[in-house]
Coordinates of C-alpha atoms in Angstrom, one line a residue:
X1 CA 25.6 -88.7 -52.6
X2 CA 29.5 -88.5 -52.5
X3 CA 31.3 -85.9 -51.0
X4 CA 34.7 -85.0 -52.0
X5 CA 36.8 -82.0 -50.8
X6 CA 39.3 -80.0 -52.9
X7 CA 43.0 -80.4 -51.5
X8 CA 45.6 -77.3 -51.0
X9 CA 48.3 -80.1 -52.3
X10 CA 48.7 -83.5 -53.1
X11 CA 48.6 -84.9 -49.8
X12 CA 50.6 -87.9 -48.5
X13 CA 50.6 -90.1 -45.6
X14 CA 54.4 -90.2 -44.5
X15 CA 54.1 -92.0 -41.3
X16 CA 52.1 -95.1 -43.1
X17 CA 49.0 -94.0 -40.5
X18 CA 46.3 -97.1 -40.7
X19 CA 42.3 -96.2 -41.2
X20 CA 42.6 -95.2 -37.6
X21 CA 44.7 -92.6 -37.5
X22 CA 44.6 -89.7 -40.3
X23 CA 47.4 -87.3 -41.6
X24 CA 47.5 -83.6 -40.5
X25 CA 49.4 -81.6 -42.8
X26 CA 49.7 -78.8 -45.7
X27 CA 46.9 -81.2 -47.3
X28 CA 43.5 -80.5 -47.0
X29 CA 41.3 -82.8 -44.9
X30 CA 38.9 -84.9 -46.3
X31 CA 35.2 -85.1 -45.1
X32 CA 36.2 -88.9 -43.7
X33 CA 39.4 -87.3 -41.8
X34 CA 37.3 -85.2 -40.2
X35 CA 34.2 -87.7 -39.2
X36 CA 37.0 -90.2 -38.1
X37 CA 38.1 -87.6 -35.9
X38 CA 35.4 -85.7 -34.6
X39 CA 33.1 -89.1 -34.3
X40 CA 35.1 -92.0 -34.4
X41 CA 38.0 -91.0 -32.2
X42 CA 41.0 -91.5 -34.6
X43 CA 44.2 -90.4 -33.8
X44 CA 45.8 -86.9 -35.4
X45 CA 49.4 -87.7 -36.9
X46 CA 51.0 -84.7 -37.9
X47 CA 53.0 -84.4 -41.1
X48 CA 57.0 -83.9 -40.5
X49 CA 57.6 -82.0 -43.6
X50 CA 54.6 -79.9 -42.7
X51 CA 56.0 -79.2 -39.2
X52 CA 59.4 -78.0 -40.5
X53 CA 57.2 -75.4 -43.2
X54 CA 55.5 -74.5 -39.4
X55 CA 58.7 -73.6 -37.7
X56 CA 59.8 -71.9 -40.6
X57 CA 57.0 -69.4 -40.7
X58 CA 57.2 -69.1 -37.4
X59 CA 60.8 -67.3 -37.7
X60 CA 59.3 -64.8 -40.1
X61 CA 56.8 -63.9 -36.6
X62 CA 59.5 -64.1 -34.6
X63 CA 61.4 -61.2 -36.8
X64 CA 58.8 -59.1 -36.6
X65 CA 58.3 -59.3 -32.8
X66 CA 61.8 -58.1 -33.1
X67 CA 61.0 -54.9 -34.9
X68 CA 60.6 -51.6 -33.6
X69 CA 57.8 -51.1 -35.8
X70 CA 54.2 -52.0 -34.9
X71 CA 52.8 -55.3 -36.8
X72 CA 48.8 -56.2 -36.0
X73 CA 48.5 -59.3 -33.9
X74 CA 52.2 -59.8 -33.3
X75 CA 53.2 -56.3 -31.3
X76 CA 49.7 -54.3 -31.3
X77 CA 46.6 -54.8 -30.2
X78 CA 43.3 -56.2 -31.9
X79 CA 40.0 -55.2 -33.4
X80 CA 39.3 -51.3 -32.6
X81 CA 42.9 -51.8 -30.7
X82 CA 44.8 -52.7 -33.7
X83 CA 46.9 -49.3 -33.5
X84 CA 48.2 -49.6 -29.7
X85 CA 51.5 -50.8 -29.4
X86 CA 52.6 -53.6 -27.1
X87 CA 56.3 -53.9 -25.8
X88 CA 57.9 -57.2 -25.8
X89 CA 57.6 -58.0 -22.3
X90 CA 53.7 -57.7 -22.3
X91 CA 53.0 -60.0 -25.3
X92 CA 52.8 -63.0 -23.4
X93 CA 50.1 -61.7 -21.8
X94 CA 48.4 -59.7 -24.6
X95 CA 47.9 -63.3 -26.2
X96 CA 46.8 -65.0 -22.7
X97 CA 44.6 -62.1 -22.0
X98 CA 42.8 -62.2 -26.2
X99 CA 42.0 -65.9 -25.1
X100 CA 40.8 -65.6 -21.8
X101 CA 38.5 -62.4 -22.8
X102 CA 37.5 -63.9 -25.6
X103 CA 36.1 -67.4 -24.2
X104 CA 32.9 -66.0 -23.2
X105 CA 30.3 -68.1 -24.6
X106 CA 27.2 -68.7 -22.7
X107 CA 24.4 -71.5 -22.7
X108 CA 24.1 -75.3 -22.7
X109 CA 27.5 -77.2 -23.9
X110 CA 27.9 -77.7 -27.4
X111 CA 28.3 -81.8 -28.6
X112 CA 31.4 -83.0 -28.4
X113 CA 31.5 -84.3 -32.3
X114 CA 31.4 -80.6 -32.8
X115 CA 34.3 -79.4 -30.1
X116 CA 36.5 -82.3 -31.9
X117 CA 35.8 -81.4 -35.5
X118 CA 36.3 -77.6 -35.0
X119 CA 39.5 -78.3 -33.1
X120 CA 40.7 -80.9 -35.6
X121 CA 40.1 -77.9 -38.4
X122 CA 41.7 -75.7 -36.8
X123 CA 44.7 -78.4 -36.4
X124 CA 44.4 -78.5 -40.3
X125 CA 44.9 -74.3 -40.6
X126 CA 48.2 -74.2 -38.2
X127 CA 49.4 -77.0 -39.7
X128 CA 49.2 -74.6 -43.4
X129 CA 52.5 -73.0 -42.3
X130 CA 50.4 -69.9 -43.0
X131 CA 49.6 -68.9 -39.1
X132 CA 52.9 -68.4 -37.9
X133 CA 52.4 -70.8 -34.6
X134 CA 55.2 -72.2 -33.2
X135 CA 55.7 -76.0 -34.2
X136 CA 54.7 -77.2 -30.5
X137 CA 51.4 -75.2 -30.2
X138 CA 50.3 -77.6 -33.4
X139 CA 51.7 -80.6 -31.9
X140 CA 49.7 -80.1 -28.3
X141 CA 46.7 -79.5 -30.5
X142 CA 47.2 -83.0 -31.5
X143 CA 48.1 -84.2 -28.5
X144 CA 44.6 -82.6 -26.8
X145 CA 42.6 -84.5 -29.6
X146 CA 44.3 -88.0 -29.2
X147 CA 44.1 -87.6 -25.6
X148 CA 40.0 -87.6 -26.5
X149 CA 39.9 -84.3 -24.2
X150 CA 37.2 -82.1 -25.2
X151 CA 37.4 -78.6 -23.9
X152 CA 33.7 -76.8 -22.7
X153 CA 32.4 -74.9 -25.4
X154 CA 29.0 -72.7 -25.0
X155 CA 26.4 -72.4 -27.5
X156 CA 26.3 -69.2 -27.6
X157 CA 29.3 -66.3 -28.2
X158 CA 30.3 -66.2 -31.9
X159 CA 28.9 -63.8 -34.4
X160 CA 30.8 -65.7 -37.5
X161 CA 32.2 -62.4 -37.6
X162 CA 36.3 -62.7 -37.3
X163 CA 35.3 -66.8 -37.6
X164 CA 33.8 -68.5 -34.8
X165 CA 35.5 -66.9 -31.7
X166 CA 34.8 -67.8 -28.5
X167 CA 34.5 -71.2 -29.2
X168 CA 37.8 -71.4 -30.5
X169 CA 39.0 -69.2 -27.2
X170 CA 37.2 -71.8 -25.5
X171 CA 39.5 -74.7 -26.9
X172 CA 42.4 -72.3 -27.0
X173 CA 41.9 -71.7 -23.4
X174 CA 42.2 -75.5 -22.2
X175 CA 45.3 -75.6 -24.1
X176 CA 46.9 -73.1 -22.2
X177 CA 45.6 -75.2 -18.6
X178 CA 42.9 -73.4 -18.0
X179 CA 39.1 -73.1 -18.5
X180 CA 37.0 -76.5 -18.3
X181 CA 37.2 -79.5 -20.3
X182 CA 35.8 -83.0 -20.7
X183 CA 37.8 -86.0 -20.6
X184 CA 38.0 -89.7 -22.8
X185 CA 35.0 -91.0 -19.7
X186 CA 33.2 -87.7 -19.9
X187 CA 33.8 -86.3 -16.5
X188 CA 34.3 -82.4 -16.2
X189 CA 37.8 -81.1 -15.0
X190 CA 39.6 -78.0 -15.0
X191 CA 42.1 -77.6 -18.0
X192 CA 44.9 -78.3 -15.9
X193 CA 44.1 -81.4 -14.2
X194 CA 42.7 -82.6 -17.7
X195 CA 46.4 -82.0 -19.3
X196 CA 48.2 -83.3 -16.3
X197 CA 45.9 -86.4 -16.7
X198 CA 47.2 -86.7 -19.8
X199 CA 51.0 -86.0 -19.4
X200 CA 50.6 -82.8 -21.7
X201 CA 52.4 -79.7 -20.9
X202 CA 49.9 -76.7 -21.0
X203 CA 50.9 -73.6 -24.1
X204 CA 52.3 -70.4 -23.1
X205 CA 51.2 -68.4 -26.2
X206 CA 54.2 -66.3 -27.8
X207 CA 53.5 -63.7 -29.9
X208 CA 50.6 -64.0 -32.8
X209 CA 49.5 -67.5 -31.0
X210 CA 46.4 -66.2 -29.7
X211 CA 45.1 -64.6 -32.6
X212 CA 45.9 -67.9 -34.8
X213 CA 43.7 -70.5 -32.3
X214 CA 40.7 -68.5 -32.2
X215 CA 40.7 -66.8 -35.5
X216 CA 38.8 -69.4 -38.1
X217 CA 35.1 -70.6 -39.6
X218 CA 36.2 -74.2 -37.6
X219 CA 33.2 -74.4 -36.2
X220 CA 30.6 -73.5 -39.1
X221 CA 32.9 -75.8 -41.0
X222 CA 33.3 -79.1 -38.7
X223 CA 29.0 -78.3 -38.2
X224 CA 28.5 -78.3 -42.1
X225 CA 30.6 -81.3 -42.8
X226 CA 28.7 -83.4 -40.0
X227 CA 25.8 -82.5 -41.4
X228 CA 26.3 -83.1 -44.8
X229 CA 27.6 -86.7 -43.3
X230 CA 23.8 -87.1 -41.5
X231 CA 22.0 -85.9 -44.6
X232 CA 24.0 -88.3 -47.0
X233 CA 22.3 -91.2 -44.8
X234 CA 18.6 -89.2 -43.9
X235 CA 18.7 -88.8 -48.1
X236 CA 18.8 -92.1 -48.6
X237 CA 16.3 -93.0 -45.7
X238 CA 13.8 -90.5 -47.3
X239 CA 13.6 -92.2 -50.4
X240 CA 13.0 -95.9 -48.6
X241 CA 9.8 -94.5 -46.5
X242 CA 8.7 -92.9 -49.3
X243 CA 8.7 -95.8 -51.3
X244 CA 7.2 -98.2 -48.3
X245 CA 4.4 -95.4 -48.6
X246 CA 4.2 -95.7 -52.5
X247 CA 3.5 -99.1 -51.9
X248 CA 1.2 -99.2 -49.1
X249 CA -1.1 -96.9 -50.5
X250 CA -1.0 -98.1 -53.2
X251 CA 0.5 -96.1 -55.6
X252 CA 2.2 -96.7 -58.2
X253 CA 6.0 -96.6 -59.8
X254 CA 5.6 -96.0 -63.5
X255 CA 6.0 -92.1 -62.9
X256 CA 9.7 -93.0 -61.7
X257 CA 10.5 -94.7 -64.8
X258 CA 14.5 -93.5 -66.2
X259 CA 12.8 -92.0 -69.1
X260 CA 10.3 -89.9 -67.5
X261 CA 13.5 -88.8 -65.9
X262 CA 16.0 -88.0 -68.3
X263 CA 13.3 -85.4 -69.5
X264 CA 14.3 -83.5 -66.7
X265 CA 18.1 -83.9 -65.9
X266 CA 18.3 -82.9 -62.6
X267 CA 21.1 -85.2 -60.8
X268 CA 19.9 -85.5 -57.8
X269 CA 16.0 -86.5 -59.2
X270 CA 17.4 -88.9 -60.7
X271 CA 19.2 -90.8 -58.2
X272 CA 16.1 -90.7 -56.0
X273 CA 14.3 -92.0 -59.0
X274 CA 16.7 -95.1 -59.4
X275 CA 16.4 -95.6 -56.0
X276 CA 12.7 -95.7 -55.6
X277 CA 12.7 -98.3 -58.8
X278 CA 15.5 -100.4 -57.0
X279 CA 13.0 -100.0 -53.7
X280 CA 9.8 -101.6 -55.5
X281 CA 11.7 -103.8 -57.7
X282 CA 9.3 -107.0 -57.3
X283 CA 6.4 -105.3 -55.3
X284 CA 3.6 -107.8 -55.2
X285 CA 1.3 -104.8 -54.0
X286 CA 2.3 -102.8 -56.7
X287 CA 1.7 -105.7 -59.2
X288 CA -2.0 -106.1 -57.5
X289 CA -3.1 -103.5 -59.5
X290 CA -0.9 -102.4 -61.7
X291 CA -2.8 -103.3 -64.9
X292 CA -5.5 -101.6 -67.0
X293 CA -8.2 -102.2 -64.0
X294 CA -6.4 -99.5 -61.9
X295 CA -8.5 -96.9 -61.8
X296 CA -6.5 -94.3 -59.9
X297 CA -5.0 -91.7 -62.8
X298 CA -2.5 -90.1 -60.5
X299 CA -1.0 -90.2 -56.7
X300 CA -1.2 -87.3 -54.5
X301 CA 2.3 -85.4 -55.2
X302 CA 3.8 -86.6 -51.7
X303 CA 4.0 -89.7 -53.5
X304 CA 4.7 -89.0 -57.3
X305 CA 7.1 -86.1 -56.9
X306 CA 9.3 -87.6 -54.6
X307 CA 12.1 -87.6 -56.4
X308 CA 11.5 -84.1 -57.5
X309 CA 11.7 -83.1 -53.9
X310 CA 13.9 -85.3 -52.4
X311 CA 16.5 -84.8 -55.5
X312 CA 16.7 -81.0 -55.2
X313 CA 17.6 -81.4 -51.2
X314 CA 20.4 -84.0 -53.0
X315 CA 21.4 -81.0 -55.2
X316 CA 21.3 -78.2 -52.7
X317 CA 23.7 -80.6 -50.5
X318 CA 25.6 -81.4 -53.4
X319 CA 26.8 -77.8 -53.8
X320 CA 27.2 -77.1 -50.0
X321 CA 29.5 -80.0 -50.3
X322 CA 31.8 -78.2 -53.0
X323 CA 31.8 -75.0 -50.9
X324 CA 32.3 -77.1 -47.7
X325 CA 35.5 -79.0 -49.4
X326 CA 36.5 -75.5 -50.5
X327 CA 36.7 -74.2 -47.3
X328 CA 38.6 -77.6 -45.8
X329 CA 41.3 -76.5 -48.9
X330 CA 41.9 -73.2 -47.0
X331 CA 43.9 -71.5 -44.6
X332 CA 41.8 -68.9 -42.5
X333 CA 43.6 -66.6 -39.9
X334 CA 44.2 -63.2 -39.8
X335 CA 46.8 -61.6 -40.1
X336 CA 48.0 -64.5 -42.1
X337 CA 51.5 -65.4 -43.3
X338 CA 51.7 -65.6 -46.9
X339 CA 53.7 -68.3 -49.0
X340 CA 56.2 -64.8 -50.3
X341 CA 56.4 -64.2 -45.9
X342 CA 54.1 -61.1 -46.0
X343 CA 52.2 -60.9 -42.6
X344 CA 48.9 -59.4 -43.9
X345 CA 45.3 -58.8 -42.5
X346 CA 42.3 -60.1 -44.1
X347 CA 38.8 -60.6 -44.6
X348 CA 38.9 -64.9 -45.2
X349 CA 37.3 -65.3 -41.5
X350 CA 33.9 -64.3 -42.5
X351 CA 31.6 -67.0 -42.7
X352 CA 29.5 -66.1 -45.5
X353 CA 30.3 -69.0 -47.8
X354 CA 29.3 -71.1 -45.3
X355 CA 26.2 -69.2 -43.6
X356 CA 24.8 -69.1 -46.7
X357 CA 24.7 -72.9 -47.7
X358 CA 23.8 -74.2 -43.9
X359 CA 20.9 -72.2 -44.4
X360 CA 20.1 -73.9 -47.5
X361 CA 20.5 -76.7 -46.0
X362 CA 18.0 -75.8 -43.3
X363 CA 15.2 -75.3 -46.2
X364 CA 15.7 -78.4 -47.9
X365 CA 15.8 -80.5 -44.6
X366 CA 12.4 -78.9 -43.7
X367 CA 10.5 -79.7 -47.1
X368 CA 12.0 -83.1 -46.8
X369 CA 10.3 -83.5 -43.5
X370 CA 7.0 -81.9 -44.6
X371 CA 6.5 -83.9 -47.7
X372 CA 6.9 -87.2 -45.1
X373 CA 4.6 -85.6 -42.8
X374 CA 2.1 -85.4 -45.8
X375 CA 2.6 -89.1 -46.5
X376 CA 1.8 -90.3 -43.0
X377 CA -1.2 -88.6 -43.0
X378 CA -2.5 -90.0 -46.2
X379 CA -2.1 -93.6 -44.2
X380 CA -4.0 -92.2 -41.5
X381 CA -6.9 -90.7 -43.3
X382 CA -9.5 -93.4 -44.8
X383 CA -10.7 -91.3 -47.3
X384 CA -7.4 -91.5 -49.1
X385 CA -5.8 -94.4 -47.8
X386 CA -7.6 -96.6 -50.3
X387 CA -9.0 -99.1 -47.8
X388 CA -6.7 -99.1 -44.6
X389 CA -8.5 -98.2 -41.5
X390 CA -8.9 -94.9 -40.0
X391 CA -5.8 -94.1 -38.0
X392 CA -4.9 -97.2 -38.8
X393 CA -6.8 -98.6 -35.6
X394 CA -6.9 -101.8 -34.7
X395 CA -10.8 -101.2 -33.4
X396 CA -11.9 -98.4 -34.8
X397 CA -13.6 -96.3 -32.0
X398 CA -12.0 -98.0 -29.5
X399 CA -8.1 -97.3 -30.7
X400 CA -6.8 -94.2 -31.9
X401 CA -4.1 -96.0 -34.3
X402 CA -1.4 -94.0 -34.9
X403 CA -3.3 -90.7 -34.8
X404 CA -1.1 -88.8 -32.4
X405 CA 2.2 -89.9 -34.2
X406 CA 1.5 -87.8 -37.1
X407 CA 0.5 -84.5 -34.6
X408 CA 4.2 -85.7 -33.7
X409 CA 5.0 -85.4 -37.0
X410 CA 3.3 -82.5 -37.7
X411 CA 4.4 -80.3 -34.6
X412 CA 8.3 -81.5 -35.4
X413 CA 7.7 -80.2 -39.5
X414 CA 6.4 -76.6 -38.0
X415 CA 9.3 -76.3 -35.7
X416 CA 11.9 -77.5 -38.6
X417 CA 9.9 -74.4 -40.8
X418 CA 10.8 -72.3 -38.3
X419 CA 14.2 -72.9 -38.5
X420 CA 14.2 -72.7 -42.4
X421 CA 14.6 -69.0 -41.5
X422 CA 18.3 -67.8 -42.6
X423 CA 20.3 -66.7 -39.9
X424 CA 22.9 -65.5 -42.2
X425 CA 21.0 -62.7 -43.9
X426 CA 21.0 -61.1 -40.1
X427 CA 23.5 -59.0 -38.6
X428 CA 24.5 -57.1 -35.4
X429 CA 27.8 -55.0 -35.4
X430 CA 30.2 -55.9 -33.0
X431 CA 33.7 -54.8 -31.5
X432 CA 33.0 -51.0 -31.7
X433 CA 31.9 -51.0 -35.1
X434 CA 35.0 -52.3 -36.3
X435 CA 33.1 -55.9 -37.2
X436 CA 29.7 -53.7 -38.5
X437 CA 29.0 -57.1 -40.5
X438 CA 28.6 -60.5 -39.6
X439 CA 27.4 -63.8 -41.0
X440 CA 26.0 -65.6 -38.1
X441 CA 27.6 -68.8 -39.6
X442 CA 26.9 -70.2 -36.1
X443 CA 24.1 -69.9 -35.5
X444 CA 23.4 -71.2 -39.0
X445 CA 25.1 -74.0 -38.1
X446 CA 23.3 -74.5 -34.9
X447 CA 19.8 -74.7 -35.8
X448 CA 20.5 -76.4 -38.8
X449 CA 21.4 -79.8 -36.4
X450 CA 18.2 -79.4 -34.7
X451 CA 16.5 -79.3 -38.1
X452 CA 18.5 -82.5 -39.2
X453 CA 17.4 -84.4 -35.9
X454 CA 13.7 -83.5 -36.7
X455 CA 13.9 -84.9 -39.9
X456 CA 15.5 -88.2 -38.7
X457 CA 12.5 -88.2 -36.3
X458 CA 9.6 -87.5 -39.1
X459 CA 11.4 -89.8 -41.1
X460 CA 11.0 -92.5 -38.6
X461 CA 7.4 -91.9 -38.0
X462 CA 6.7 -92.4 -41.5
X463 CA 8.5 -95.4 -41.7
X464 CA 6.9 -96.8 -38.7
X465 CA 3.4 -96.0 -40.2
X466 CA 4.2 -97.5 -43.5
X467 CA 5.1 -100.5 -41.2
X468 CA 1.9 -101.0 -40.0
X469 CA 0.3 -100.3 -43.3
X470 CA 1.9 -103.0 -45.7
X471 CA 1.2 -105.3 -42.4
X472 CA -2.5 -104.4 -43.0
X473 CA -2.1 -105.3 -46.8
X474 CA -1.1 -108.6 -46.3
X475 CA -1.4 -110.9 -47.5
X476 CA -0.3 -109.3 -50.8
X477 CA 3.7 -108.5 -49.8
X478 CA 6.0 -105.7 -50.3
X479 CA 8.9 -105.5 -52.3
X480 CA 12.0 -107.3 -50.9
X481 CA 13.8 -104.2 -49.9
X482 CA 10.7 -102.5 -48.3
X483 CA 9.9 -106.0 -46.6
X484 CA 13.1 -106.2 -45.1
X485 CA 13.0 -102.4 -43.7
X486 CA 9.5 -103.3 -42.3
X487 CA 11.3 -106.6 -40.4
X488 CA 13.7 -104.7 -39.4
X489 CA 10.7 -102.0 -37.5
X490 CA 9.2 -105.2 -36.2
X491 CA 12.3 -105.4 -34.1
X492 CA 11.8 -102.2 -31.8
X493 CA 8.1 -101.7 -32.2
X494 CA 5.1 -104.3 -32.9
X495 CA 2.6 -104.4 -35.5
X496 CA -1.2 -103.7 -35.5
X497 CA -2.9 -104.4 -32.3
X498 CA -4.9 -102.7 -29.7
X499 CA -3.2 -99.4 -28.6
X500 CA 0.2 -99.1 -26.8
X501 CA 2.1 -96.7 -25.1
X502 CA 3.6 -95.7 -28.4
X503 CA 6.5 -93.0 -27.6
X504 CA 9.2 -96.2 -27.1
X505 CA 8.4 -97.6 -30.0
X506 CA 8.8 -94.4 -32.4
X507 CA 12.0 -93.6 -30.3
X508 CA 13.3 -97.2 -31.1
X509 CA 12.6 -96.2 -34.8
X510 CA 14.8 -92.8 -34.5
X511 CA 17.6 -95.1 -33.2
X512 CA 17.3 -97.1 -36.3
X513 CA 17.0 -94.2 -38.6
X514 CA 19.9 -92.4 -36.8
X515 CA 21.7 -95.4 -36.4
X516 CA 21.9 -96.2 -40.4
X517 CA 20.3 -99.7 -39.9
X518 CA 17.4 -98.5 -41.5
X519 CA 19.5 -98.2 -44.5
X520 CA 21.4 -101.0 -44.2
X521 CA 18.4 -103.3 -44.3
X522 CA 17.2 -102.0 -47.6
X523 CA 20.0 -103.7 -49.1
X524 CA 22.6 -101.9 -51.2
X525 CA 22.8 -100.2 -54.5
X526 CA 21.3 -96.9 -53.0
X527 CA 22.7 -93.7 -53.5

């Protein structure tokens, strides 16, 4: 599955940065900048010629704080305040005053992938020139992110509403020296001693500053384009337990044939279809009864309409990718500076765009999960399993087998249907009615990494039974892909045997689901 975002411009790399280090600029970010960023700790280079267009809309902002007239954000109040008028020599702390207010989140702290990818994408808006930040307000951002300090952000306090608002307050807040943040080794500091660590001067926000850091969908963004990073690689691993389950149970591969597939052209079927061929290419327990003696006329839909599943979460991904790279092209604030130098409010912070598809999202990674689920049980269950033992026991009465993984399985697939549930078609008015409808991107957002994480661990369970199983075939062998994925199990958890304390073992396979070895040992070619 290839993602690929839609630049503003043709972007450049001016400073010659390496694979290490990406550009920050009038360019849109790709979905590599921002997983470099937010997981692999590059460094943030910001783009010269970008800088200068920064400093030059920041004289327009600077004008207007000049006029006698009221202008929102810059000499007024916000929200249901937007008509009060602020003199000059209370601006500093109308913009101190927005952030510290509006930093109220509440609850566990969120990841740090997620604090560095919505900071980083808010990097990318001020860097538009369309915010009307001064030049060194971009260039501490930077200097926060390459510094690996991660300010405290809550799990709950944004409505999607006006963007993702306290969190970004949150972030905002640590920039100025205050609030809580988390440094390169993890320990918790106060957002002063964090930026005096670091040698970085704290921000005093001039005018329109503090409604430019917090104002943005950085957060529903940097969450979608994660995800869309773990579902590229949980995609892929769907299709290789599937296929070890194809093969242990004996199943068979004709119904993924290319032309049984080309009747149907859905792109995503068929890329799960090639890859399930690739899987079982040389399967000597599908040659063991692949002639006219087999007598079964048709597998269980878990195992033939795999592809059909797994290809439409490839599709619904597919197009949250285009709206995600859509949303890295753009520049959300409000009021924004336009390219002519109009200073004009806006509705671009809702997160509806994006709501919508993490929620999509959320659906597909649950009937992912629950056609797996299925699968393991058919290993479990002798009347199906065509000849394995029940639970796949080692003594049957004696050993439970793997019994209790799949009520793992099971209770993780009715939480993850739970969470199918759209947050984004709810809605609670905010801010005196002013913001009477809001997306709940966020939240969205939010329940959709929980989701992913329960897939990666049904996955793993499946794998881990399908282990066992094709151990239980022997001595006919799998397929050289599936036998070196069940090798690879071997590793982290043993074979069939008398029971075990079996919680390790299927943690050990999350870590190589999660991990991407899983993947890797299935060779390449898959997509």
């Amino acid at each position: 599955m290839t993602l690929a975002a839609t630049p503003r411009t043709d972007r450049t790399n001016p400073s010659g940065a390496s694979a290490s280090s990406i550009v920050v600029g009038v360019g849109a970010l790709s979905f590599a900048d921002v997983i470099a960023v937010a997981r692999h700790n590059a460094r943030v280079t910001l783009d010269p010629a970008s800088l200068e267009q920064v400093g030059a809309t920041r004289t327009i902002i600077d004008a207007l704080a000049a006029d006698t007239e009221p202008h929102y954000g810059i000499s007024t109040g916000f929200g249901a305040l937007a008509t009060t008028f602020i003199t000059a020599d209370r601006r500093a702390q109308l913009q101190a005053s927005l952030v510290r207010s509006h930093a109220a989140g509440s609850g566990p702290e969120v990841e740090r992938e997620v604090v560095r990818a919505l900071m980083l994408l808010r990097l990318s808006t001020l860097m538009t020139g369309r915010t009307g930040v001064r030049p060194a307000t971009a260039e501490t951002y930077a200097a926060v992110l390459n510094a690996q300090i991660t300010p405290v952000v809550h799990e709950y306090g944004s409505l999607g509403c006006s963007g993702d608002l306290a969190p970004l307050a949150h972030c905002a807040l640590v920039v100025m020296g205050e609030g809580q943040a988390r440094d390169a080794a993890g320990a918790l500091l106060g957002g002063d001693e964090a930026l005096k660590a670091a040698g970085i001067e704290p921000v005093v926000l001039a005018e329109k500053e503090g409604l430019a850091l917090i104002n943005g969908t950085d957060g529903m963004l940097g969450m979608l384009v994660l995800a869309l990073d773990d579902l590229a690689r949980l995609l892929v691993t769907a299709d290789i337990a599937a296929a070890m389950s194809v093969e242990a149970l004996l199943g068979t591969d004709a119904v993924f044939a290319a032309d049984l597939q080309q009747l149907r052209p859905q792109l995503g079927q068929a890329d799960s279809a090639a890859n399930l061929r690739r899987l079982l290419h040389g399967s000597g327990l599908l040659a063991s009864h692949a002639g006219p003696e087999d007598t079964s006329v048709q597998d269980a839909y878990s195992l033939r309409c795999a592809p059909q599943v797994h290809g439409a979460a490839r599709d619904t991904a597919a197009h949250a990718a285009l709206v995600a790279g859509r949303e890295l092209a753009s520049a959300i604030d409000n009021p924004v500076v336009t390219v002519g130098g109009r200073v004009m409010s806006n509705g671009n912070f809702h997160g509806a765009p994006l709501g919508y598809v993490l929620d999509f999202l959320a659906i597909a990674s649950a009937d992912v999960a629950s056609m797996s689920e299925r699968r393991t049980d058919r290993h479990l269950d002798a009347s199906r399993s065509k000849g394995l033992p029940p639970f796949l026991a080692h003594e049957v009465g004696v050993d439970s087998g793997l019994m209790i993984a799949q009520y793992t399985a099971a209770g993780i697939v009715s939480e993850l249907k739970r969470l199918a549930a759209p947050a984004s078609v709810d809605s609670i008015p905010s801010s005196a009615m002013q913001e009477d409808h809001v997306s709940m991107g966020w939240h969205a957002a939010r329940k959709l990494r929980r989701s992913l994480d329960g897939l990666g661990q049904v996955l793993a369970i499946e794998i881990m039974t399908a282990a066992r199983s094709l151990d239980l075939r022997a001595p006919l062998t799998p397929a050289a892909a599936t036998g070196a994925v069940r090798d690879l199990v071997r590793t982290v958890a043993a074979g069939p045997g008398h029971d075990r304390f079996l919680s390790p073992e299927i943690e050990r396979v999350v870590a190589l689901v999660a991990s991407g070895a899983v993947r890797l040992a299935a060779g390449s070619g898959l997509v």
